[in-house]
Short mmCIF file of N, CA and C in Angstrom, two decimals:
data_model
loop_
_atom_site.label_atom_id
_atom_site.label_comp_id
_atom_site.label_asym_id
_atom_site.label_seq_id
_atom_site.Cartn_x
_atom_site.Cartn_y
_atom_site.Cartn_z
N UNK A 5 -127.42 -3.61 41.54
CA UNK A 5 -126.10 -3.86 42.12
C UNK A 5 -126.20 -5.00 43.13
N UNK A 6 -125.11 -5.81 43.41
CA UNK A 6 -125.14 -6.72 44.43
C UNK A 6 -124.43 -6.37 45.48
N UNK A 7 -125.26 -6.66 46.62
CA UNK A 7 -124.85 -6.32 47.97
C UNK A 7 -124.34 -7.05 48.84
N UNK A 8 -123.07 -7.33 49.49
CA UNK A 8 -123.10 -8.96 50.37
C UNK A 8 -123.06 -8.17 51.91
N UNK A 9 -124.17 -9.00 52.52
CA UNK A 9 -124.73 -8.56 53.66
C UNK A 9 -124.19 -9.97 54.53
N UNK A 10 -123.29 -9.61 55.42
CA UNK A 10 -122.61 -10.18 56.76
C UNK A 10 -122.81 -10.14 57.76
N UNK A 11 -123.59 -10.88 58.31
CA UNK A 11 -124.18 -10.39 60.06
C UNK A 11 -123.36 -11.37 61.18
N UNK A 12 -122.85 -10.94 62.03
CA UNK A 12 -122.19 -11.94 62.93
C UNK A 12 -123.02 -11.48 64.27
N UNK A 13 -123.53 -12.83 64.90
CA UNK A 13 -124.33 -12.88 65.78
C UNK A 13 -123.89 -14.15 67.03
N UNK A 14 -124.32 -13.66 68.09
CA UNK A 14 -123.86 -15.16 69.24
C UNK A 14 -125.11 -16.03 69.13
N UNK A 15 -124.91 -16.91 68.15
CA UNK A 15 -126.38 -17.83 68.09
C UNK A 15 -126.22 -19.39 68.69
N UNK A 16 -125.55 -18.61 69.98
CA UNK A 16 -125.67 -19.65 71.28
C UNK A 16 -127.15 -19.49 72.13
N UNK A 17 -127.70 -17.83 71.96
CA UNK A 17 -128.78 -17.67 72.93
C UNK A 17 -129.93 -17.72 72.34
N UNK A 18 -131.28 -18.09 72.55
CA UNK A 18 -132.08 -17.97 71.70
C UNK A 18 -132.76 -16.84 70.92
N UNK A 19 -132.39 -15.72 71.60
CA UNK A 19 -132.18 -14.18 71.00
C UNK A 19 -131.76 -14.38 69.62
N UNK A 20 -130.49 -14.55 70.00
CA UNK A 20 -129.39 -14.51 68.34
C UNK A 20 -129.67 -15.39 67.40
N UNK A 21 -130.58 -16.32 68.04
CA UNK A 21 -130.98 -17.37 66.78
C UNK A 21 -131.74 -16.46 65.84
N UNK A 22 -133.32 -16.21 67.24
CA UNK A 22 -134.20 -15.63 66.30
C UNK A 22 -133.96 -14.54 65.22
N UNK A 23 -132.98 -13.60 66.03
CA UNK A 23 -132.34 -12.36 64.83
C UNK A 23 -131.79 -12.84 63.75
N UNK A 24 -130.54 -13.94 64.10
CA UNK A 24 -130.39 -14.64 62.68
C UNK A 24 -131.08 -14.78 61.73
N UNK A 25 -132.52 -15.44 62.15
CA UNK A 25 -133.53 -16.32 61.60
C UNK A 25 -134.18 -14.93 60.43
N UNK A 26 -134.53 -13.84 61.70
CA UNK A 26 -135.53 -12.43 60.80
C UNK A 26 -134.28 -11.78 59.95
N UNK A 27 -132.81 -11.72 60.16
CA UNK A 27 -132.21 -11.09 59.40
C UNK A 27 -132.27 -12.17 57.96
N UNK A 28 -131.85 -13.23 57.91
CA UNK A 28 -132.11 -14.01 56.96
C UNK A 28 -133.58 -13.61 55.98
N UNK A 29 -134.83 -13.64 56.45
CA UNK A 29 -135.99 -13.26 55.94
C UNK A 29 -136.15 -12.08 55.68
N UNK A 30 -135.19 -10.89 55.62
CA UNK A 30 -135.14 -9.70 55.31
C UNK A 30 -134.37 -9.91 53.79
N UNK A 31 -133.38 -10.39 54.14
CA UNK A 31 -131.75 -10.32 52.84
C UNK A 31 -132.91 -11.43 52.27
N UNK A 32 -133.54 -12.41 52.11
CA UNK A 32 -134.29 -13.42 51.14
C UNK A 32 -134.96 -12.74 50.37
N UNK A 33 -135.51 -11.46 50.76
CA UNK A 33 -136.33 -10.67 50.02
C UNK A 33 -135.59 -10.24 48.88
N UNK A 34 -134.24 -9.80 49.34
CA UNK A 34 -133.29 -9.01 48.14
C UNK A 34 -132.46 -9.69 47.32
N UNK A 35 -132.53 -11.33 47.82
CA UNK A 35 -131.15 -12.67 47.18
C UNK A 35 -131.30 -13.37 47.83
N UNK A 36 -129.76 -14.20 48.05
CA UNK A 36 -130.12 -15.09 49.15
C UNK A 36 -128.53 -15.70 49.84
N UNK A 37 -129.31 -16.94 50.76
CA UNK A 37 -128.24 -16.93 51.73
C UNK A 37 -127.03 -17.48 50.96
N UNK A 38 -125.99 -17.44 51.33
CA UNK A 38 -124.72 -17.86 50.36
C UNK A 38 -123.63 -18.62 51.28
N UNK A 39 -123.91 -18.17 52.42
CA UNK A 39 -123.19 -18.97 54.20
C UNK A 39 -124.09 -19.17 55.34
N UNK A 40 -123.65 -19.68 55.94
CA UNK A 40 -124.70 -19.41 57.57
C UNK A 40 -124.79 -17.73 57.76
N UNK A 41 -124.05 -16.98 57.43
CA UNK A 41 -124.10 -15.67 58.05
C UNK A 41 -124.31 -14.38 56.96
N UNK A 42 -123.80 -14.67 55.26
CA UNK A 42 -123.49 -14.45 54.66
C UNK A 42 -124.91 -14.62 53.29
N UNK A 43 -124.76 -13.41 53.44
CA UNK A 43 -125.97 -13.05 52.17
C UNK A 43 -125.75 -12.05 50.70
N UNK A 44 -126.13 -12.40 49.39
CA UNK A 44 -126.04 -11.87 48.71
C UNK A 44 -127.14 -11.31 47.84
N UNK A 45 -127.12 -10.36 47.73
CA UNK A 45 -128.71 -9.14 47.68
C UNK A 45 -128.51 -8.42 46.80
N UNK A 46 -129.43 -8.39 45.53
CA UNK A 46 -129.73 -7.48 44.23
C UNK A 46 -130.35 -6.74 44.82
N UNK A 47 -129.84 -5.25 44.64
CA UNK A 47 -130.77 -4.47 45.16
C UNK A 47 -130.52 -2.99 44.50
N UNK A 48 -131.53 -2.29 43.94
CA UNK A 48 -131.69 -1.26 43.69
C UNK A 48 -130.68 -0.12 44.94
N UNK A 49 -130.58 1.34 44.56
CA UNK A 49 -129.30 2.22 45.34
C UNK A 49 -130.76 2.26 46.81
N UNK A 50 -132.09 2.39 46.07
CA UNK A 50 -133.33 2.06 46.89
C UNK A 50 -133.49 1.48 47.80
N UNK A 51 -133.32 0.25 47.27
CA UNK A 51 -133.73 -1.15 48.18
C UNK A 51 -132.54 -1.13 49.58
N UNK A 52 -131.41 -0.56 48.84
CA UNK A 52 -130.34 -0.87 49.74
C UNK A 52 -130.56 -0.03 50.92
N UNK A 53 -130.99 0.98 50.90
CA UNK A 53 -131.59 2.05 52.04
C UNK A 53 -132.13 1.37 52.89
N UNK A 54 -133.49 0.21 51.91
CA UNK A 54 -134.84 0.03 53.18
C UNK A 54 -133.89 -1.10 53.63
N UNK A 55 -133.39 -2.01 52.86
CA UNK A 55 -132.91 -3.01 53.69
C UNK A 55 -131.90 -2.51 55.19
N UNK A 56 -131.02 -1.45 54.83
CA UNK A 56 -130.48 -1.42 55.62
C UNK A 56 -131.19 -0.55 57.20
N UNK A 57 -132.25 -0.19 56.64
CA UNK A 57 -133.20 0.77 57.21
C UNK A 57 -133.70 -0.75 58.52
N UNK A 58 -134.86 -1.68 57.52
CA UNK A 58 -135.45 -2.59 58.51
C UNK A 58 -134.26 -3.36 59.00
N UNK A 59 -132.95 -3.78 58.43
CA UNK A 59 -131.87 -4.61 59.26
C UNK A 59 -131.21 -3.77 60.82
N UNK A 60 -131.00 -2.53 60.69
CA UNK A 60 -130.95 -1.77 61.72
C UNK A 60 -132.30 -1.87 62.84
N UNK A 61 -133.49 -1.96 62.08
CA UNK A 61 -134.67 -1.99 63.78
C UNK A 61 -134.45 -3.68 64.41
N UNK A 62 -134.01 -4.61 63.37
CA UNK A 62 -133.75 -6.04 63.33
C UNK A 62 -132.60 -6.44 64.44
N UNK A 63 -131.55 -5.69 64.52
CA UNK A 63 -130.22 -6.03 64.77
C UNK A 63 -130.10 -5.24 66.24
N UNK A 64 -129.40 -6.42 67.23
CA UNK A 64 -129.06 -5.63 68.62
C UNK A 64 -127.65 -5.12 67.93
N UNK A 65 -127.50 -3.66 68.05
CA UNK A 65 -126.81 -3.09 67.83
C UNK A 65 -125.41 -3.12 68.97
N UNK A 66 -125.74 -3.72 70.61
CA UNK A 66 -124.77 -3.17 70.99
C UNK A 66 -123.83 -4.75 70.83
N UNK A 67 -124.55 -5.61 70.31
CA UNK A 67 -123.65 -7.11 70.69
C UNK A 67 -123.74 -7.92 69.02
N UNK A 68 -124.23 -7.31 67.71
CA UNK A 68 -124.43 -7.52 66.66
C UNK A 68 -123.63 -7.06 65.52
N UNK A 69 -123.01 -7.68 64.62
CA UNK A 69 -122.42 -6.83 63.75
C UNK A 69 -122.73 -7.43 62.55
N UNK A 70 -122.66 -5.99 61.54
CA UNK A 70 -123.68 -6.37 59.94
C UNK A 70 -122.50 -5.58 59.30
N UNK A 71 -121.76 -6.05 58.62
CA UNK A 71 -121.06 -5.74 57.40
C UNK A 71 -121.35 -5.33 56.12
N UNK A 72 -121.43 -4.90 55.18
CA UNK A 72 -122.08 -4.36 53.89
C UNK A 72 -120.96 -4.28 52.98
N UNK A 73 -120.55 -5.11 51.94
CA UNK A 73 -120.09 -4.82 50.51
C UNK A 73 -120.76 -4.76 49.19
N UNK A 74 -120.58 -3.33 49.21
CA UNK A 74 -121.10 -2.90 47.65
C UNK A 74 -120.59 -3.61 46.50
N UNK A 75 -121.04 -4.68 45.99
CA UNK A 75 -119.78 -5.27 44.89
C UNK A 75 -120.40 -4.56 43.24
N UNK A 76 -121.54 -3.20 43.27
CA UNK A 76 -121.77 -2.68 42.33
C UNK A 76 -122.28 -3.55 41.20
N UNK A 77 -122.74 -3.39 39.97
CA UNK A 77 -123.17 -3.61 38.84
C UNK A 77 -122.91 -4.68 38.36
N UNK A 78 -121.54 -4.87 38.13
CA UNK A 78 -120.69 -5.46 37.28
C UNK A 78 -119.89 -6.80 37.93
N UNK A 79 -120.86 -7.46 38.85
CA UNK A 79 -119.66 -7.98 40.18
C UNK A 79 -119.38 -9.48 39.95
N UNK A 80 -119.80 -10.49 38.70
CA UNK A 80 -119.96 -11.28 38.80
C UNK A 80 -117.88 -11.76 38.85
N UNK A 81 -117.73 -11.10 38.21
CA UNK A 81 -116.04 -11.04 38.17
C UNK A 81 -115.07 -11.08 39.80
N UNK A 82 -116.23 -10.73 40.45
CA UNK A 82 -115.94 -9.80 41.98
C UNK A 82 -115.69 -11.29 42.72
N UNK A 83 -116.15 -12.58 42.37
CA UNK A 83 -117.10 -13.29 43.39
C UNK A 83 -116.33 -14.86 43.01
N UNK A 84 -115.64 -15.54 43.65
CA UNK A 84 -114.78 -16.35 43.56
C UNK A 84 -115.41 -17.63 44.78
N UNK A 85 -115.25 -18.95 44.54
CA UNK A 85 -115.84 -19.63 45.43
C UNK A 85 -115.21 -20.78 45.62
N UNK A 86 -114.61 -21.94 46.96
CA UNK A 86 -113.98 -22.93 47.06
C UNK A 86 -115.09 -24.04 47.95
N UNK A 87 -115.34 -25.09 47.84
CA UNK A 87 -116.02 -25.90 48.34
C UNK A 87 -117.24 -26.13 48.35
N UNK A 88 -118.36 -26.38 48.98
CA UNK A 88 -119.53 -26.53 48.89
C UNK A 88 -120.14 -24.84 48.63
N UNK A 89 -121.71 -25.76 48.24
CA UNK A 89 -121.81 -24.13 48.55
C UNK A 89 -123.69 -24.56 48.28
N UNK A 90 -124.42 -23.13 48.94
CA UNK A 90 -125.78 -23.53 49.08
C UNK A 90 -126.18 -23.48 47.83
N UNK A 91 -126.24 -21.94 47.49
CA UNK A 91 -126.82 -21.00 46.42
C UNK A 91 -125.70 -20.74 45.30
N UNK A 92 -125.78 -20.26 43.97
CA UNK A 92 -125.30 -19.48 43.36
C UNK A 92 -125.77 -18.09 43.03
N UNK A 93 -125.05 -17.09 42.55
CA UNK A 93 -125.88 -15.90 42.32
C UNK A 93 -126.68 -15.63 41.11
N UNK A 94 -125.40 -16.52 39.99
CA UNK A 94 -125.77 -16.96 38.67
C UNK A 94 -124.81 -17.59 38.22
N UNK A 95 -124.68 -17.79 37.14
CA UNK A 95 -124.03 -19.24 36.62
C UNK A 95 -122.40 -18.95 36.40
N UNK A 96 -122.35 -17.43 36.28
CA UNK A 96 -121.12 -16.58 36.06
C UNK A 96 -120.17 -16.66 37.57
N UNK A 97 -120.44 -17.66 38.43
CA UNK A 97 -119.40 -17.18 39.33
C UNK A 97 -118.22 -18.14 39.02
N UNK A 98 -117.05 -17.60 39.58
CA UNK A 98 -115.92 -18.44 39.47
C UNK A 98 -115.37 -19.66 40.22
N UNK A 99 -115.26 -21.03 40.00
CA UNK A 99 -115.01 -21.72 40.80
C UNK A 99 -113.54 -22.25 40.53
N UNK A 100 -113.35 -22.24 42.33
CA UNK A 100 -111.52 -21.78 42.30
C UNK A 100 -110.98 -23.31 42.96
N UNK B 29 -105.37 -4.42 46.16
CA UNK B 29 -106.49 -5.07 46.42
C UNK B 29 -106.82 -5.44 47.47
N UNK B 30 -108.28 -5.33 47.83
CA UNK B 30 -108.75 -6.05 48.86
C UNK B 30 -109.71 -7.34 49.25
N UNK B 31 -109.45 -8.21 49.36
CA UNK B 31 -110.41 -9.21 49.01
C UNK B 31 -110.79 -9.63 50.63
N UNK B 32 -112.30 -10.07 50.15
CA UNK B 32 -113.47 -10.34 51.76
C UNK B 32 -113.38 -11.55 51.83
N UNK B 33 -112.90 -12.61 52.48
CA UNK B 33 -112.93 -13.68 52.70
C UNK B 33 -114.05 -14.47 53.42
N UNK B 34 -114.93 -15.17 53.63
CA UNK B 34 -116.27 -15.80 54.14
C UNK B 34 -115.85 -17.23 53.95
N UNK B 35 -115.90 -17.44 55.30
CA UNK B 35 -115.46 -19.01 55.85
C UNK B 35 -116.85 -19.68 55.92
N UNK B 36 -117.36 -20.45 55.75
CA UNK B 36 -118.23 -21.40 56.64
C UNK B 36 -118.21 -22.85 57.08
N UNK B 37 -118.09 -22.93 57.86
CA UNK B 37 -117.41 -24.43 58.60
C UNK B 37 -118.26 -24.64 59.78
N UNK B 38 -118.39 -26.14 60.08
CA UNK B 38 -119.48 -26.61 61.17
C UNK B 38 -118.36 -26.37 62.78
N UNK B 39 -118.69 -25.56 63.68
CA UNK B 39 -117.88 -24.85 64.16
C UNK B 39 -117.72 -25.82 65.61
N UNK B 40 -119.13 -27.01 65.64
CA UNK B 40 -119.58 -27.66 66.63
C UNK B 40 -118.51 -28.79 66.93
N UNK B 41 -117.95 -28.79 66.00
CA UNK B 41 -116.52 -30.48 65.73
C UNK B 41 -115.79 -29.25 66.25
N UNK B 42 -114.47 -30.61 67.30
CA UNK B 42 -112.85 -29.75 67.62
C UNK B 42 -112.28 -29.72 66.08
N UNK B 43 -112.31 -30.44 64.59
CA UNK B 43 -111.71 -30.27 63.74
C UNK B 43 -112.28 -29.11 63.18
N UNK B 44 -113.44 -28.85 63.13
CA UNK B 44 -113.88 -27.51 62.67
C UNK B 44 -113.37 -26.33 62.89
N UNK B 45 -113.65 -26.18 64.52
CA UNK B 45 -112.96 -25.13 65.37
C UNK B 45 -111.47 -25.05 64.96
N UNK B 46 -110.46 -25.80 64.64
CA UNK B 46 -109.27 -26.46 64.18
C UNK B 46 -109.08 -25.66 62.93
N UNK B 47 -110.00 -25.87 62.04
CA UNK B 47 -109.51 -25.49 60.50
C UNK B 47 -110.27 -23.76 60.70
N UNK B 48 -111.17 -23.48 61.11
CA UNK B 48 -111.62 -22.03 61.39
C UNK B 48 -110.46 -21.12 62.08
N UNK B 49 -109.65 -21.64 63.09
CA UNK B 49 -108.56 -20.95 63.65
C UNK B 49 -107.19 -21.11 62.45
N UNK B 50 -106.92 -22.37 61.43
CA UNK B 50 -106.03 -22.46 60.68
C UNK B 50 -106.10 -21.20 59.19
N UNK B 51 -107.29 -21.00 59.17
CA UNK B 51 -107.48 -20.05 58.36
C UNK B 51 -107.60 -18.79 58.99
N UNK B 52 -108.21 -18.34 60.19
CA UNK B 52 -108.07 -17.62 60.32
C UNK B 52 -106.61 -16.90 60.84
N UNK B 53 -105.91 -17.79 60.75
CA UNK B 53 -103.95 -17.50 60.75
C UNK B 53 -103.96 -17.21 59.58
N UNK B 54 -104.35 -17.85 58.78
CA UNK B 54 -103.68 -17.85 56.95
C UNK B 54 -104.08 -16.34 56.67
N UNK B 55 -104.88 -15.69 56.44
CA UNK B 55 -105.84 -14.79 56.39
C UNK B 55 -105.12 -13.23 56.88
N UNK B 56 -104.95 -14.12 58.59
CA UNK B 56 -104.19 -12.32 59.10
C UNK B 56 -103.15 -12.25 58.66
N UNK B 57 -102.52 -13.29 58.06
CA UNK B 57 -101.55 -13.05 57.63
C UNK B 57 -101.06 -11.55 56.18
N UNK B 58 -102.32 -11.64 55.81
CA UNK B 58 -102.61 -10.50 54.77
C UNK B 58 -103.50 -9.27 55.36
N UNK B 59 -104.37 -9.44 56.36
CA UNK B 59 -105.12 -8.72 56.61
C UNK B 59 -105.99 -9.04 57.71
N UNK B 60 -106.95 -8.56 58.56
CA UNK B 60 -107.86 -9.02 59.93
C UNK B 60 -108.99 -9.54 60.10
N UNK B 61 -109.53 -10.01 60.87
CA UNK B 61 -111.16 -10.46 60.97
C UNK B 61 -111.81 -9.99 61.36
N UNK B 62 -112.63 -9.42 60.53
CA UNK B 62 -113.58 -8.40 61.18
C UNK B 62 -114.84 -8.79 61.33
N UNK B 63 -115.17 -10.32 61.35
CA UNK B 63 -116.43 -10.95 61.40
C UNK B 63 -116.21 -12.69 62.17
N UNK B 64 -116.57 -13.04 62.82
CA UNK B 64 -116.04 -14.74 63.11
C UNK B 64 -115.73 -15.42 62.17
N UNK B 65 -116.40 -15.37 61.31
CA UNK B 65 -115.67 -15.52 59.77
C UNK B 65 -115.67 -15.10 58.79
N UNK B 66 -115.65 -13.75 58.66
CA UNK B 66 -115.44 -13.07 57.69
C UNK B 66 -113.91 -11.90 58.17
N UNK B 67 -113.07 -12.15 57.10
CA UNK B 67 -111.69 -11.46 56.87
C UNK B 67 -111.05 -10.67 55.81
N UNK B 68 -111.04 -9.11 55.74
CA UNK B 68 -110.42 -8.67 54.82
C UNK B 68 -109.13 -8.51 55.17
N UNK B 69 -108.47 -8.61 53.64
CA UNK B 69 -107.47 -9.04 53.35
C UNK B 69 -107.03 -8.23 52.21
N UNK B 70 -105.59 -7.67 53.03
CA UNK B 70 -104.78 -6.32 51.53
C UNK B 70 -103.94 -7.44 50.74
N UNK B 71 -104.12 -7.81 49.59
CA UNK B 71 -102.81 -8.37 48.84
C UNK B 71 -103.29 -7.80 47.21
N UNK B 72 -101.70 -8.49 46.86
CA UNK B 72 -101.55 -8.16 45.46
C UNK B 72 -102.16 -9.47 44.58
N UNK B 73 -102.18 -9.14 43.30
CA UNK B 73 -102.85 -10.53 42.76
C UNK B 73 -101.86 -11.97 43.14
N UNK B 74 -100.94 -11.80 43.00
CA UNK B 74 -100.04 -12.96 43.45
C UNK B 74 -100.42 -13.26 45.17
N UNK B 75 -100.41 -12.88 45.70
CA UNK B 75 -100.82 -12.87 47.54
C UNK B 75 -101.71 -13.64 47.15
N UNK B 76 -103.03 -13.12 46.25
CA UNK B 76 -104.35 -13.90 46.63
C UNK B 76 -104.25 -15.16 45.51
N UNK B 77 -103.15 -15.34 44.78
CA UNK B 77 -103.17 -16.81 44.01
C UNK B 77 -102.63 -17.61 45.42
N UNK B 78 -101.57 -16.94 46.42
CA UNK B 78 -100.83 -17.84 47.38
C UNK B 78 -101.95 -18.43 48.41
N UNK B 79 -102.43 -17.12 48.80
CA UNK B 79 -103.66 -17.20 49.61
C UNK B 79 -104.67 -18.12 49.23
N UNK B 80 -105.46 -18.19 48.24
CA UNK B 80 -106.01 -19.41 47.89
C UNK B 80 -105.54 -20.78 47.74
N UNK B 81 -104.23 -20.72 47.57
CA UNK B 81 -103.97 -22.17 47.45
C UNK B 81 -103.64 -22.70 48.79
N UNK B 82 -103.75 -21.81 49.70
CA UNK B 82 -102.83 -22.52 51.21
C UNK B 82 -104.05 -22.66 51.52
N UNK B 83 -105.74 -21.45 51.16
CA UNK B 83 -106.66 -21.93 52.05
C UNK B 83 -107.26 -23.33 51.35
N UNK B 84 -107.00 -23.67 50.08
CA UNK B 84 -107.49 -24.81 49.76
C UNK B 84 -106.69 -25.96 50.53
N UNK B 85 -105.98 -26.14 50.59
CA UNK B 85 -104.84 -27.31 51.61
C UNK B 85 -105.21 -27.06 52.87
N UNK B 86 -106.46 -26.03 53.37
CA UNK B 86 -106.48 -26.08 54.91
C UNK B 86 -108.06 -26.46 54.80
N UNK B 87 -108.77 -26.31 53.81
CA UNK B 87 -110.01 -26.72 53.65
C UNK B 87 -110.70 -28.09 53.86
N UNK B 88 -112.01 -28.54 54.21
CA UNK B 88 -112.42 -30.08 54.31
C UNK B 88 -113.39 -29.17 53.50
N UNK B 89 -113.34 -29.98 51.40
CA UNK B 89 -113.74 -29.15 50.77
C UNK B 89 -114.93 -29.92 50.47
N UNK B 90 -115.09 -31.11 50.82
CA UNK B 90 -116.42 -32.10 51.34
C UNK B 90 -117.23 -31.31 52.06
N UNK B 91 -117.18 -30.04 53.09
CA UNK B 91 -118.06 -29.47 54.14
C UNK B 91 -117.83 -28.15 53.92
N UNK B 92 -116.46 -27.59 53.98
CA UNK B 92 -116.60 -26.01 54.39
C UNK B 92 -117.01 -25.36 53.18
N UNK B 93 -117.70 -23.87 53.44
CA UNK B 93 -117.48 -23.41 52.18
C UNK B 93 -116.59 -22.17 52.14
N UNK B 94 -116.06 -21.46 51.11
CA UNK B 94 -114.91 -20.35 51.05
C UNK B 94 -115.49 -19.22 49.99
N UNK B 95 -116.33 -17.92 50.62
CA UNK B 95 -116.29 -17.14 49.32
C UNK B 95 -114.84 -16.16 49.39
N UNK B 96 -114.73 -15.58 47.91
CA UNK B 96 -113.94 -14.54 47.73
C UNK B 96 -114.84 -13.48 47.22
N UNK B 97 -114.80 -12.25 48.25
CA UNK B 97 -115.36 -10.96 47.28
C UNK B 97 -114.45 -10.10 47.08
N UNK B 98 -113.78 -9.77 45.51
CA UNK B 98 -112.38 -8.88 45.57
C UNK B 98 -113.11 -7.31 45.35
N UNK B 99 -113.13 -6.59 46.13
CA UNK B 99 -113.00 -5.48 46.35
C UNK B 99 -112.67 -4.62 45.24
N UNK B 100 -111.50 -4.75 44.81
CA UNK B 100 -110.48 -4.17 44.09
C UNK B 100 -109.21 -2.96 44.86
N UNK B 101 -109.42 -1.95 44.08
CA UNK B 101 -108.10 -0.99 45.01
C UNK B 101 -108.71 -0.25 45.72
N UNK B 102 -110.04 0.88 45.13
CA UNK B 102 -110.73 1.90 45.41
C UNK B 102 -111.76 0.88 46.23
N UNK B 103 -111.61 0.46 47.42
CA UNK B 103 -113.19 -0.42 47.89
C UNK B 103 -113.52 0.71 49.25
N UNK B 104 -113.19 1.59 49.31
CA UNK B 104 -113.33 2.28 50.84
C UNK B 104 -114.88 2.73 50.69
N UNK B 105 -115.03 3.00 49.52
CA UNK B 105 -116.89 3.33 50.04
C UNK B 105 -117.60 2.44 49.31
N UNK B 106 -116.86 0.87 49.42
CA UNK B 106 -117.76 -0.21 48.99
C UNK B 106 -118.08 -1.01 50.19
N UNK B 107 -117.48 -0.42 51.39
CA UNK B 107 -117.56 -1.21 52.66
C UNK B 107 -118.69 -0.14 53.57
N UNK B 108 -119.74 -1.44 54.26
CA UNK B 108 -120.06 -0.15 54.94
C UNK B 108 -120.62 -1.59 56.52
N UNK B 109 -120.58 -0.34 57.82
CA UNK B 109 -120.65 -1.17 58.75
C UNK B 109 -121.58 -0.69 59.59
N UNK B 110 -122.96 -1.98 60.65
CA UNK B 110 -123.62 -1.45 61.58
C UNK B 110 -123.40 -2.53 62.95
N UNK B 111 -123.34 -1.14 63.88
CA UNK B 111 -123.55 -2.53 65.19
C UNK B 111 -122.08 -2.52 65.65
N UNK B 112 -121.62 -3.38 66.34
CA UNK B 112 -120.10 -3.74 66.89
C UNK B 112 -119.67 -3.69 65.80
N UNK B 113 -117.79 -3.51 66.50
CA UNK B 113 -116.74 -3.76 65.18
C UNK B 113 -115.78 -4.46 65.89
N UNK B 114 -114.84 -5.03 65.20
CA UNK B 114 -113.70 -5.92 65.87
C UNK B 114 -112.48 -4.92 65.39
N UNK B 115 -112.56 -5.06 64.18
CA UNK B 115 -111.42 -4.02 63.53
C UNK B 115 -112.01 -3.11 62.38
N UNK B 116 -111.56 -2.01 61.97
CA UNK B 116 -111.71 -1.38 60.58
C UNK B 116 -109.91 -1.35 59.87
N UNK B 117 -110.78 -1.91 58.45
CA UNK B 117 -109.62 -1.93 57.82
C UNK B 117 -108.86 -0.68 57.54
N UNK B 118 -109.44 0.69 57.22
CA UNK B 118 -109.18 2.14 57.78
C UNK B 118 -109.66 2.65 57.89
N UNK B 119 -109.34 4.33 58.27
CA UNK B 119 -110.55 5.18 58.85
C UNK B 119 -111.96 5.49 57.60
N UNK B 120 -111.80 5.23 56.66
CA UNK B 120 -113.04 5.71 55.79
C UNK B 120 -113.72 4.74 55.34
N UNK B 121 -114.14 3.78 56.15
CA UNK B 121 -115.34 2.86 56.11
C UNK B 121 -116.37 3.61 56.45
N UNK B 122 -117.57 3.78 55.80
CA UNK B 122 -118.33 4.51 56.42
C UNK B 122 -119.59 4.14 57.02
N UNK B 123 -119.97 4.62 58.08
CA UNK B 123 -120.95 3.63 59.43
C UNK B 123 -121.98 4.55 58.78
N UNK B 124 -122.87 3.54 59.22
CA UNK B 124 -124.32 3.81 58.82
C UNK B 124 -125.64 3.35 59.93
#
C-alpha cells in the first residue's frame, strides 16, 4: 500500500532542519520525497508500524506535526499532480 | 470527497509567500490547513475540477509543485495524525 507521510516542521532552527533531514532518511527507506515536506512510502500494513514507530522517537512531538494518508493498494488513480515535480511514484500518475 | 492538497513553493521570495497565502484562500475555501502546506479539502467532483483550475491560474508552474491525494468518501481511517494539530477535519481521525 502507499503511504503519504507529511511532516511540518520550523526549519528556521537548526533542530528542525536536522529532524527534517532524519525524517526524510527514514520515509527514503519506504519511497521517496515527492515535496520539501511530503513523502510517498510503499509499505507493507508492517512496515507502516515500524515507520511510524522510528518517526515518533524522530519527531519533537510537542512543536512537530506528521500527517499519514493511507492511499491503500490501488492508489495510483488516488494521485493527481500540477507543476514541477522531483520524483514520480510510477509512470501511472496523473498529470493535471 | 476528500482531497489532500500539497503545495510546494520557495517560501523565501515575497511572490512565493504571495502565491502560498493565494492558495491557501483557494483551498479553505473547500476545506482547512492542516499542514503549512498541506490542505484537506471536502468537495464534489465538480468543486475539485473548479478547484484545480483556479489553483492552476494561481500557480508559477515553472517552480511550484501541486499534489492531489483524493481520499475518496470513506477516508476517516485513511487519515492518521502525530505530534501538533492545527485542525482535524473530524472527530475520527485517528492519533497514533
Amino acid at each position: 500500500m502507499l503511504v503519504v507521510v507529511a511532516y511540518d516542521v520550523n526549519t528556521e532552527t537548526p533542530q528542525g532542519r536536522r529532524r527534517l533531514r532524519q525524517v526524510a532518511k527514514t520515509c527514503k527507506k519506504y519511497g521517496q520525497r515527492v515535496q520539501n515536506s511530503v513523502f510517498e512510502c510503499s509499505v507493507t500494513p508492517s512496515d507502516f508500524l515500524t515507520l511510524k514507530h522510528d518517526l515518533h522517537k524522530l519527531a519533537d512531538l510537542e512543536s512537530d506535526s506528521l500527517r499519514f494518508y493511507n492511499l491503500g493498494a490501488n492508489y495510483s488513480n488516488r494521485i493527481e499532480h500540477m507543476g514541477v515535480q522531483r520524483h514520480l511514484p510510477d509512470d501511472s500518475v496523473m498529470m493535471v
